[in-house]
mmCIF file of C-alpha atoms in Angstrom:
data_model
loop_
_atom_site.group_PDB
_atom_site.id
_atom_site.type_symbol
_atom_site.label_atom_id
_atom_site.label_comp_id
_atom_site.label_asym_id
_atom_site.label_seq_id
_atom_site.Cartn_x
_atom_site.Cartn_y
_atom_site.Cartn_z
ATOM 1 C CA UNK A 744 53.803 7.735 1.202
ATOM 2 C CA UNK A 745 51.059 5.128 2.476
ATOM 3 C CA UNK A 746 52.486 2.614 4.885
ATOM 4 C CA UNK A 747 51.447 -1.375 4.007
ATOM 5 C CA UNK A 748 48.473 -1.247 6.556
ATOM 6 C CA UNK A 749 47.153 2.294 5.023
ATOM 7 C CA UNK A 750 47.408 1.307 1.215
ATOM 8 C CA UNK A 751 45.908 -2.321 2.570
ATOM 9 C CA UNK A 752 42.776 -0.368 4.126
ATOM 10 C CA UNK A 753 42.954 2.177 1.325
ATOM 11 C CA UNK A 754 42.078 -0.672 -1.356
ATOM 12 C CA UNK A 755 39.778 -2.758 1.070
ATOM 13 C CA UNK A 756 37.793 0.616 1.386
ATOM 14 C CA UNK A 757 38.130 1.186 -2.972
ATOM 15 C CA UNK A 758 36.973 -1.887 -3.926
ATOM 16 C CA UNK A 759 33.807 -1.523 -1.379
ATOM 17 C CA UNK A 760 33.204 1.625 -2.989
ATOM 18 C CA UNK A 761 32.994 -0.157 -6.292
ATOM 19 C CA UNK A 762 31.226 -3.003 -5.146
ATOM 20 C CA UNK A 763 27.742 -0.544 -4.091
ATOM 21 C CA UNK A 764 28.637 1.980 -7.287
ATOM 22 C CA UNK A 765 26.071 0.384 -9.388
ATOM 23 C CA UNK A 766 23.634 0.644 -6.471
ATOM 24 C CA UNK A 767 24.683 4.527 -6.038
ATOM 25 C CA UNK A 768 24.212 4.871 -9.761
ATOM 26 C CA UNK A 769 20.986 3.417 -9.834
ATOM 27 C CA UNK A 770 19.658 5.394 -6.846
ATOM 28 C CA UNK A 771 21.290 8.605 -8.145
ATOM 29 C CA UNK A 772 19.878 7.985 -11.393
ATOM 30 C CA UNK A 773 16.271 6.545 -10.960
ATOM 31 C CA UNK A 774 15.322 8.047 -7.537
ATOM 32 C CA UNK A 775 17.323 11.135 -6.708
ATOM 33 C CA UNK A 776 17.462 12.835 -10.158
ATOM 34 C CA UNK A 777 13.361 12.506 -10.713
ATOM 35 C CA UNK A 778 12.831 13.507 -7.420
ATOM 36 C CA UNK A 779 14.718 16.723 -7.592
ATOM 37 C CA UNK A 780 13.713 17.594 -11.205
ATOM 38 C CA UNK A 781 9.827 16.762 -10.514
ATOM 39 C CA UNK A 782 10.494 19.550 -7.657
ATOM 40 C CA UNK A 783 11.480 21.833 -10.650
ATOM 41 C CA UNK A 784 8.718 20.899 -12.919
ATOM 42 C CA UNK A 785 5.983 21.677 -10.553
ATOM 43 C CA UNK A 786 7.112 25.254 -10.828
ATOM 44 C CA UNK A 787 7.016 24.938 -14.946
ATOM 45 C CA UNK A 788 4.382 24.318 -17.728
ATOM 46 C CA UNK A 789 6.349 21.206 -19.244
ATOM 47 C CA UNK A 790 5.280 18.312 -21.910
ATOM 48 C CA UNK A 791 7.655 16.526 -24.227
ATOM 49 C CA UNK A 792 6.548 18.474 -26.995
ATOM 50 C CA UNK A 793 8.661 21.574 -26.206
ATOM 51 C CA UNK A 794 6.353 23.433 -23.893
ATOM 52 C CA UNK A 795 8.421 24.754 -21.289
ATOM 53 C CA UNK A 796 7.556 28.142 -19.574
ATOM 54 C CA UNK A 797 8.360 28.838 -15.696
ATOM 55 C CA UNK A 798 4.795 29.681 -13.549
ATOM 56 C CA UNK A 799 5.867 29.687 -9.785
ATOM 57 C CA UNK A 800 3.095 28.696 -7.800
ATOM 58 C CA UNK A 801 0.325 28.529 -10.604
ATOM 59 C CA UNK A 802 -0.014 25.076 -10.870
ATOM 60 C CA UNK A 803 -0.518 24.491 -6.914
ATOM 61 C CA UNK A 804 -3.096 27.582 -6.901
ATOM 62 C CA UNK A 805 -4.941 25.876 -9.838
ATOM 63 C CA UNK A 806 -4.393 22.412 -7.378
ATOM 64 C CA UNK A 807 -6.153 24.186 -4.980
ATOM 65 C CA UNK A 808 -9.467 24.957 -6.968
ATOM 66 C CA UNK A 809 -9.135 21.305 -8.922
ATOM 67 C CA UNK A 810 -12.313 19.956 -8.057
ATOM 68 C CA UNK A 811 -11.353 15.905 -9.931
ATOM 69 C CA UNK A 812 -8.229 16.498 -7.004
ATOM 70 C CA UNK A 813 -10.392 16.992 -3.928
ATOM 71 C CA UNK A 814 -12.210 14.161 -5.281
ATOM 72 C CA UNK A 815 -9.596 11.684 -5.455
ATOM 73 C CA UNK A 816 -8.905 12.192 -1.995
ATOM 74 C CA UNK A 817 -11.926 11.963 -0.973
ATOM 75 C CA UNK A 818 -12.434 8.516 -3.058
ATOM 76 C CA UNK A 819 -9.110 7.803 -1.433
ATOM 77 C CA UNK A 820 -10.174 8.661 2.059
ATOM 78 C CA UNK A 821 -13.336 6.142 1.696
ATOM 79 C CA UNK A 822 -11.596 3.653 0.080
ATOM 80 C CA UNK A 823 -8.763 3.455 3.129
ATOM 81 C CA UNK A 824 -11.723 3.542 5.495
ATOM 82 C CA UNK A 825 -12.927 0.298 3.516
ATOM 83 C CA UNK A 826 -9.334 -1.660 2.808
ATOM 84 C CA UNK A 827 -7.352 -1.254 6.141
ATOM 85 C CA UNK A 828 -9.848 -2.013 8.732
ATOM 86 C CA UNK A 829 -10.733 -4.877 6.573
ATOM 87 C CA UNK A 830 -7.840 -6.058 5.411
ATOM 88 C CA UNK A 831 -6.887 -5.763 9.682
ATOM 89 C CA UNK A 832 -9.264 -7.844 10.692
ATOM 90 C CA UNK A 833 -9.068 -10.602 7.603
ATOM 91 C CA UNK A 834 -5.202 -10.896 8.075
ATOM 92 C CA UNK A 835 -5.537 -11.470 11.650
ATOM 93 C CA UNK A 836 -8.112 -13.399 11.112
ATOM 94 C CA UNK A 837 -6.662 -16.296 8.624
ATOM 95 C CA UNK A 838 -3.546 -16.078 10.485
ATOM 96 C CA UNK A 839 -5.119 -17.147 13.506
ATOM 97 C CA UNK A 840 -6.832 -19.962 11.620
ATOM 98 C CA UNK A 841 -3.892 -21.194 10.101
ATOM 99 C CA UNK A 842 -1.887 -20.604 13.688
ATOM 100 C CA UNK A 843 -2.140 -24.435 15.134
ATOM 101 C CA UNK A 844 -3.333 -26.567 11.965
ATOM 102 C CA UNK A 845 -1.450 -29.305 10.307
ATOM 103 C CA UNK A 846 -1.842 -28.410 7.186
ATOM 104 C CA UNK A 847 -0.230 -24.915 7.783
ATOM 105 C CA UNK A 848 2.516 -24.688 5.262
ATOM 106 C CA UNK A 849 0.682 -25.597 2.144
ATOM 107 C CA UNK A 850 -2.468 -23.284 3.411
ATOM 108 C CA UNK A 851 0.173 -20.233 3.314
ATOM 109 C CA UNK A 852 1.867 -20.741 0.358
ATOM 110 C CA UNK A 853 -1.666 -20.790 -1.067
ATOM 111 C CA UNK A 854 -2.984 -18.154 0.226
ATOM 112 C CA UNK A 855 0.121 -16.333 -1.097
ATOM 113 C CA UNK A 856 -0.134 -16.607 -4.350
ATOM 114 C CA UNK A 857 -2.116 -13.682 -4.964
ATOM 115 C CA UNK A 858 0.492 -11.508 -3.271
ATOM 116 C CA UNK A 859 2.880 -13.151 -6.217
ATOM 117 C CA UNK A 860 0.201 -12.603 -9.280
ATOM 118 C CA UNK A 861 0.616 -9.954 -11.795
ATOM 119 C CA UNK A 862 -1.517 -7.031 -10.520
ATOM 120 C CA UNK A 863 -3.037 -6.434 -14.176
ATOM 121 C CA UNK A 864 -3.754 -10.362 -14.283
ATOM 122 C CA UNK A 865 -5.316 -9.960 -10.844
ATOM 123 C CA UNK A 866 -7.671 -7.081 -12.172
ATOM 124 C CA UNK A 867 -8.470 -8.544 -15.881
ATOM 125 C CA UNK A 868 -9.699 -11.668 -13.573
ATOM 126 C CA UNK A 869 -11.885 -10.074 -10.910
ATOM 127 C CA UNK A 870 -13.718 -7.687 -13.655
ATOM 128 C CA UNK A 871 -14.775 -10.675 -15.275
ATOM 129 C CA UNK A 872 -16.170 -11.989 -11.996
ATOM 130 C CA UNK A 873 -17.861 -9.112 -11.440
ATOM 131 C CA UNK A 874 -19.688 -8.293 -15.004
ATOM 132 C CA UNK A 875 -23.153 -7.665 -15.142
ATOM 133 C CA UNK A 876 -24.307 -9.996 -17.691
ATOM 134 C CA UNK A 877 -22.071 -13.075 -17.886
ATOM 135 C CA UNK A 878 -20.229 -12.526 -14.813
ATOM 136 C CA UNK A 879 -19.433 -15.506 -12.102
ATOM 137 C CA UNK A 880 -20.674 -13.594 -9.048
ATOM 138 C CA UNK A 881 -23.874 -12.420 -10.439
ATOM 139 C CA UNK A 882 -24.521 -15.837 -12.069
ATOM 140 C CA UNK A 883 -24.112 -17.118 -8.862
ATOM 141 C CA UNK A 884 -26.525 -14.952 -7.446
ATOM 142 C CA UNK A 885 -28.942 -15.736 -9.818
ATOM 143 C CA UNK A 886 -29.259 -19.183 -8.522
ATOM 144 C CA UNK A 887 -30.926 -17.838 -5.542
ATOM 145 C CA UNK A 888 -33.316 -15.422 -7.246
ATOM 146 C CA UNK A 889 -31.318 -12.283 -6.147
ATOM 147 C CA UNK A 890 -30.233 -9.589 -9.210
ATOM 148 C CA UNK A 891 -26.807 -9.210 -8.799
ATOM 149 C CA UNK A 892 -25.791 -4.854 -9.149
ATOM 150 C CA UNK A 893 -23.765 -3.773 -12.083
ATOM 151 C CA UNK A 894 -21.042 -4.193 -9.135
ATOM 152 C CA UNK A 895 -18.342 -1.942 -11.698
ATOM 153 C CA UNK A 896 -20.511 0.068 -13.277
ATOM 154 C CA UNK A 897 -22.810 2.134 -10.520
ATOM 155 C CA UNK A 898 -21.288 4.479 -8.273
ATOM 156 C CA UNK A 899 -22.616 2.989 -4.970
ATOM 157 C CA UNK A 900 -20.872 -0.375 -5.900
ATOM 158 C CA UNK A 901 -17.572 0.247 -7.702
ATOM 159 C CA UNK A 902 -15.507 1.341 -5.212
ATOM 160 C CA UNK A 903 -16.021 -0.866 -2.603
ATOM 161 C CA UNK A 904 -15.714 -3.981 -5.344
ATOM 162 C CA UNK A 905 -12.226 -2.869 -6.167
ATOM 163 C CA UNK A 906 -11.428 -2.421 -2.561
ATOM 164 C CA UNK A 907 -13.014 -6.179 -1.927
ATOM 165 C CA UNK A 908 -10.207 -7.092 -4.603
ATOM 166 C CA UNK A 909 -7.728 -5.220 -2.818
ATOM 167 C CA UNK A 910 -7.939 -6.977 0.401
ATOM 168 C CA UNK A 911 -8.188 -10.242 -0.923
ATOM 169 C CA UNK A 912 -5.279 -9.732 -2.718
ATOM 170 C CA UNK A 913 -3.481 -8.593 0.202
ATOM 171 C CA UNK A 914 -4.198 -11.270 2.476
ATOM 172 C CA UNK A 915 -1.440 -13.774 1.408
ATOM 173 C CA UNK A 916 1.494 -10.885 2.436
ATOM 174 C CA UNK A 917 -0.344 -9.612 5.869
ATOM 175 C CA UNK A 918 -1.119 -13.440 6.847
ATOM 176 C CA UNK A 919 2.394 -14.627 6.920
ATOM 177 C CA UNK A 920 3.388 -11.030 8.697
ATOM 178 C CA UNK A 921 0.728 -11.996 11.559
ATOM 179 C CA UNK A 922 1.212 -15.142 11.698
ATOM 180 C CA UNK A 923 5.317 -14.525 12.417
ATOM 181 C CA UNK A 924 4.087 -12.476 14.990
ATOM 182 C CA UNK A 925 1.637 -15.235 16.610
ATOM 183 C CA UNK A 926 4.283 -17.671 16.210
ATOM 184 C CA UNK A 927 6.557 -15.295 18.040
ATOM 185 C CA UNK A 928 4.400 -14.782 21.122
ATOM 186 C CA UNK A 929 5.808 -16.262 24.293
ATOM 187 C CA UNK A 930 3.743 -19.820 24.912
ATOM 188 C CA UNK A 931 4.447 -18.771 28.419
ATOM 189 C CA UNK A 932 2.163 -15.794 28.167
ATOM 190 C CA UNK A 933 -0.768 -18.078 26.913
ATOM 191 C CA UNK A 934 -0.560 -20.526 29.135
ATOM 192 C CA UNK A 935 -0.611 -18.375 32.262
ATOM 193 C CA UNK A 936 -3.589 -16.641 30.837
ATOM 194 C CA UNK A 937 -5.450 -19.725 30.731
ATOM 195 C CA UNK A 938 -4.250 -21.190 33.964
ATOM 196 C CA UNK A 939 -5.904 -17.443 35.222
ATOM 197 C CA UNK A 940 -9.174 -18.501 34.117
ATOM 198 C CA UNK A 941 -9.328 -16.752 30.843
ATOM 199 C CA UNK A 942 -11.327 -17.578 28.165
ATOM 200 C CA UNK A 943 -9.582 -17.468 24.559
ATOM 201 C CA UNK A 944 -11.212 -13.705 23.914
ATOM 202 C CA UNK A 945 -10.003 -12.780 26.907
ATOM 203 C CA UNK A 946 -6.194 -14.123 26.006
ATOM 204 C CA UNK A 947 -6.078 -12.724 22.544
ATOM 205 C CA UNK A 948 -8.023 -9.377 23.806
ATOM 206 C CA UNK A 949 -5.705 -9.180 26.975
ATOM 207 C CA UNK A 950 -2.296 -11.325 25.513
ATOM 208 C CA UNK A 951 -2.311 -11.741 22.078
ATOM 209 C CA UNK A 952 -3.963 -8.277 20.365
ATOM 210 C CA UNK A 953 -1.039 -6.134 22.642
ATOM 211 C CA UNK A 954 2.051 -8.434 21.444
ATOM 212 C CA UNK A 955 0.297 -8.404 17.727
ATOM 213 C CA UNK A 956 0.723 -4.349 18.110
ATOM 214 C CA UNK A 957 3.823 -3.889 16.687
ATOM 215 C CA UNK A 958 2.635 -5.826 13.588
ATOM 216 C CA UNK A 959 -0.393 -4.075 13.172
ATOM 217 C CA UNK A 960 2.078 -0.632 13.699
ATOM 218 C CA UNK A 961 3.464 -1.631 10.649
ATOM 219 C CA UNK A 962 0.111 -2.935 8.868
ATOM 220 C CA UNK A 963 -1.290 0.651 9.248
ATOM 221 C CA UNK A 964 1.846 2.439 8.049
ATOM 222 C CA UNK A 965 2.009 0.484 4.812
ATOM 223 C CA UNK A 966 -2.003 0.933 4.471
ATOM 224 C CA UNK A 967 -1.676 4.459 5.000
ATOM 225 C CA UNK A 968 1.502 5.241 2.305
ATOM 226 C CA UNK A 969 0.128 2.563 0.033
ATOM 227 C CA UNK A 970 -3.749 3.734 -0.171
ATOM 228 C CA UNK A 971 -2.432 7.158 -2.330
ATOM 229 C CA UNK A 972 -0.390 5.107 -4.389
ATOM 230 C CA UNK A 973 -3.173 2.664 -5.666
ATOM 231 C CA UNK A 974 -3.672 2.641 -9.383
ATOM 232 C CA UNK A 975 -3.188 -0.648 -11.499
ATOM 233 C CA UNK A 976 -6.176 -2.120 -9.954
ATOM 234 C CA UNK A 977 -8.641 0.983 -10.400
ATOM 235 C CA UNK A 978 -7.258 1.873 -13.648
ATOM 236 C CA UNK A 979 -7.282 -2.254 -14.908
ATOM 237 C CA UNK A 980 -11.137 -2.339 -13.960
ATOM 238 C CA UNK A 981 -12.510 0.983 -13.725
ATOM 239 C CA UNK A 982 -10.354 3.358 -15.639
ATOM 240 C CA UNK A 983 -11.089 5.922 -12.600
ATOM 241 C CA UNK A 984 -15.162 5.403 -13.289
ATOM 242 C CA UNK A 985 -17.844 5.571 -13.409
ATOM 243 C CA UNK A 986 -18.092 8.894 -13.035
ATOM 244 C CA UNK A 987 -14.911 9.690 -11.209
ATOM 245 C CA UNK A 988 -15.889 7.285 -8.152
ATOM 246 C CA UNK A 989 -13.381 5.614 -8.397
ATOM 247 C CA UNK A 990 -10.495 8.051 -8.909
ATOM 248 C CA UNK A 991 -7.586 7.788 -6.994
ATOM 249 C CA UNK A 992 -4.594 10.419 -6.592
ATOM 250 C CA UNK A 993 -2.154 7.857 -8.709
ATOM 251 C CA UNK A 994 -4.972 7.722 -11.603
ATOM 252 C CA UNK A 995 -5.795 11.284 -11.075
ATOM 253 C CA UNK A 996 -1.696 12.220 -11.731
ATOM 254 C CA UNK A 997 -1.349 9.678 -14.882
ATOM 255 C CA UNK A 998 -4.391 11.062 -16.495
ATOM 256 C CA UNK A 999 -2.563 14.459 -16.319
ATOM 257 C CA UNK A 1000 0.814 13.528 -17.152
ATOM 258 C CA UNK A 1001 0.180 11.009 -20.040
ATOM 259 C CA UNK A 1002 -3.345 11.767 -21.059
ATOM 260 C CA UNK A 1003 -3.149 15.374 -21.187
ATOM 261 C CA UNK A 1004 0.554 15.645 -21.373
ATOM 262 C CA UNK A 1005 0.509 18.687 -18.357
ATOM 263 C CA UNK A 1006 3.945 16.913 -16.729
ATOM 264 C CA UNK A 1007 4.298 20.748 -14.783
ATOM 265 C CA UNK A 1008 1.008 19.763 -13.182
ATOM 266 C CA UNK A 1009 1.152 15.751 -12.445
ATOM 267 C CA UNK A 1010 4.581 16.826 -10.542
ATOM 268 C CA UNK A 1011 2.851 19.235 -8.427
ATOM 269 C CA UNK A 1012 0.024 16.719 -7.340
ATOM 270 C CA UNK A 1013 3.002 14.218 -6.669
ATOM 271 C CA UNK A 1014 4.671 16.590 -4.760
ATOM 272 C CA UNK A 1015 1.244 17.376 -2.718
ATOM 273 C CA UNK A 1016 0.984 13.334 -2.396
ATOM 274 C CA UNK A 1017 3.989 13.208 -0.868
ATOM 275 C CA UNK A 1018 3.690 15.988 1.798
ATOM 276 C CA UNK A 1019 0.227 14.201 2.782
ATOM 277 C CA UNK A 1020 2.105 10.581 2.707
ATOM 278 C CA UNK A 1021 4.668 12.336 5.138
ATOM 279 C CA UNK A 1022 2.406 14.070 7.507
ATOM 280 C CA UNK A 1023 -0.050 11.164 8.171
ATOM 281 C CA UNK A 1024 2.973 9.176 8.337
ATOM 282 C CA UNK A 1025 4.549 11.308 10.852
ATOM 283 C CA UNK A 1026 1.554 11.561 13.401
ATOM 284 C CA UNK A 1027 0.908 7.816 12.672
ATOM 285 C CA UNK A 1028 4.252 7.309 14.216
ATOM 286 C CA UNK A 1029 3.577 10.294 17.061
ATOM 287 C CA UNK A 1030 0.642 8.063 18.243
ATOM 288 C CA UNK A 1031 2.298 4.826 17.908
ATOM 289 C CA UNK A 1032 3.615 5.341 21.178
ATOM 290 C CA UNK A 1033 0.531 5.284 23.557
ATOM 291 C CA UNK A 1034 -0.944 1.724 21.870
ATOM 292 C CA UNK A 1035 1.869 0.034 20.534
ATOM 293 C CA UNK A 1036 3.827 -2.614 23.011
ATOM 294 C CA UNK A 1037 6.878 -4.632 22.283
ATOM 295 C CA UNK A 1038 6.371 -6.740 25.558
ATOM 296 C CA UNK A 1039 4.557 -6.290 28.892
ATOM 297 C CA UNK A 1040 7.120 -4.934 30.752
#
């Protein structure tokens, strides 16, 4: 038998239980389960039509020879070359701006919005900025006697206009992140800097940029999970074109799991996704600890 105090804890501890078993559910239900039976489908030839036939390692030994893959990941590769650096320095950037003006709290919640706008909205807008013929960008180009490029539709230019739209639309979330972090800078530090003699490069190269590290840790990791996970903006404005320059992993998997209905196959690229998401990850976080400070001491 359960004294008072046991059956008291005994029911505290039950109706906890209860309280996250919808969460458990959830997670059981809509994360672990797919995760563990995409494992099993890479291994199988599988679509919804009945197809189901076990082929070990074929599909990762045809992964290996998919030319469109390598592709993707190299389109990938560019295109995180293009969006974190840039997306970096523009966060950084407006935060700073924004750091010490009155107007601060309305300028944020502006520049948010994007982060808050449907994704697909986001896309439909920018492709219409960016058409050749009627578009706002090469209208406005016009004005000044300069022939604006079919920015979406030649393989020099489409990339790096959906990776513009990335970073712009970006800049609401990473502002506010650096702009905690400014705020959270000792004023201490910046005012001995300047009573030193330093200029305001000097204090944000020698003061501010080391504090902002930990921030910027955190900037990279996100770019670096994020940039083989990017597909309603490609797919909303280029469909993976022209071409394939604009393929990404994400496209790259839907076109084989709901275009071509080869669900054995999209798993197995996931699965390779995630073992590159993990690795970079990992020596991301490896090298975090020779440049990233948390104070100066």
């Amino acid at each position: 038998m359960l004294g008072r105090t046991s059956r008291r804890r005994f029911y505290e501890n039950l109706s906890g239980w209860l309280f996250i078993a919808p969460l458990w559910l959830w997670v059981l239900a809509f994360t672990a389960y797919p995760l563990v039976d995409s494992l099993r489908l890479s291994f199988r030839k599988w679509n919804p039509l009945g197809l189901d036939e076990y082929v070990g390692l074929a599909n990762y030994q045809e992964l290996a020879g998919d030319w469109v893959f390598w592709l993707a990941y190299k389109n990938a590769l560019y295109y995180a070359l293009l969006t974190i650096p840039a997306g970096l320095i523009w966060g950084v950037a407006v935060a700073l701006a924004l750091q010490n003006i009155r107007w601060r709290a309305f300028l944020r919640a502006l520049y948010f919005m994007p982060t808050v706008t449907s994704s697909v909205a986001i896309a439909i807008f920018w492709a219409l900025i960016f058409q050749v013929d009627y578009g706002l960008l090469n209208n406005f180009l016009g004005f000044f006697g300069v022939e604006g490029p079919n920015w979406l539709g030649h393989t020099s230019w489409a990339l790096p206009s959906v990776s513009l739209v990335v970073v712009w639309m970006g800049t609401g979330y990473w502002m506010v992140i650096f702009l905690a972090a400014l705020l959270d800078i000792p004023q201490d530090y910046i005012d001995a800097a300047k009573v030193d003699g330093a200029s305001f490069w000097q204090g944000f190269r020698y003061v501010t940029l080391p504090l902002l590290t930990p921030s910027i840790f955190f900037y990279i990791t996100s770019g670096l999970i994020t940039v083989w996970l990017q597909f309603e903006i490609v797919y909303v404005m280029t469909s993976g074109g022209p071409a394939n320059s604009t393929l990404m992993p994400a496209v790259h998997l839907y076109t084989e799991a709901w275009s071509r209905l080869r669900m054995g196959y999209a798993s197995s690229i996931a699965w390779v996704m995630a073992v590159i998401i993990f690795a970079l990850t990992a020596i991301h976080f490896f090298l975090a600890r020779k440049w990233v400070h948390y104070d100066f001491r």
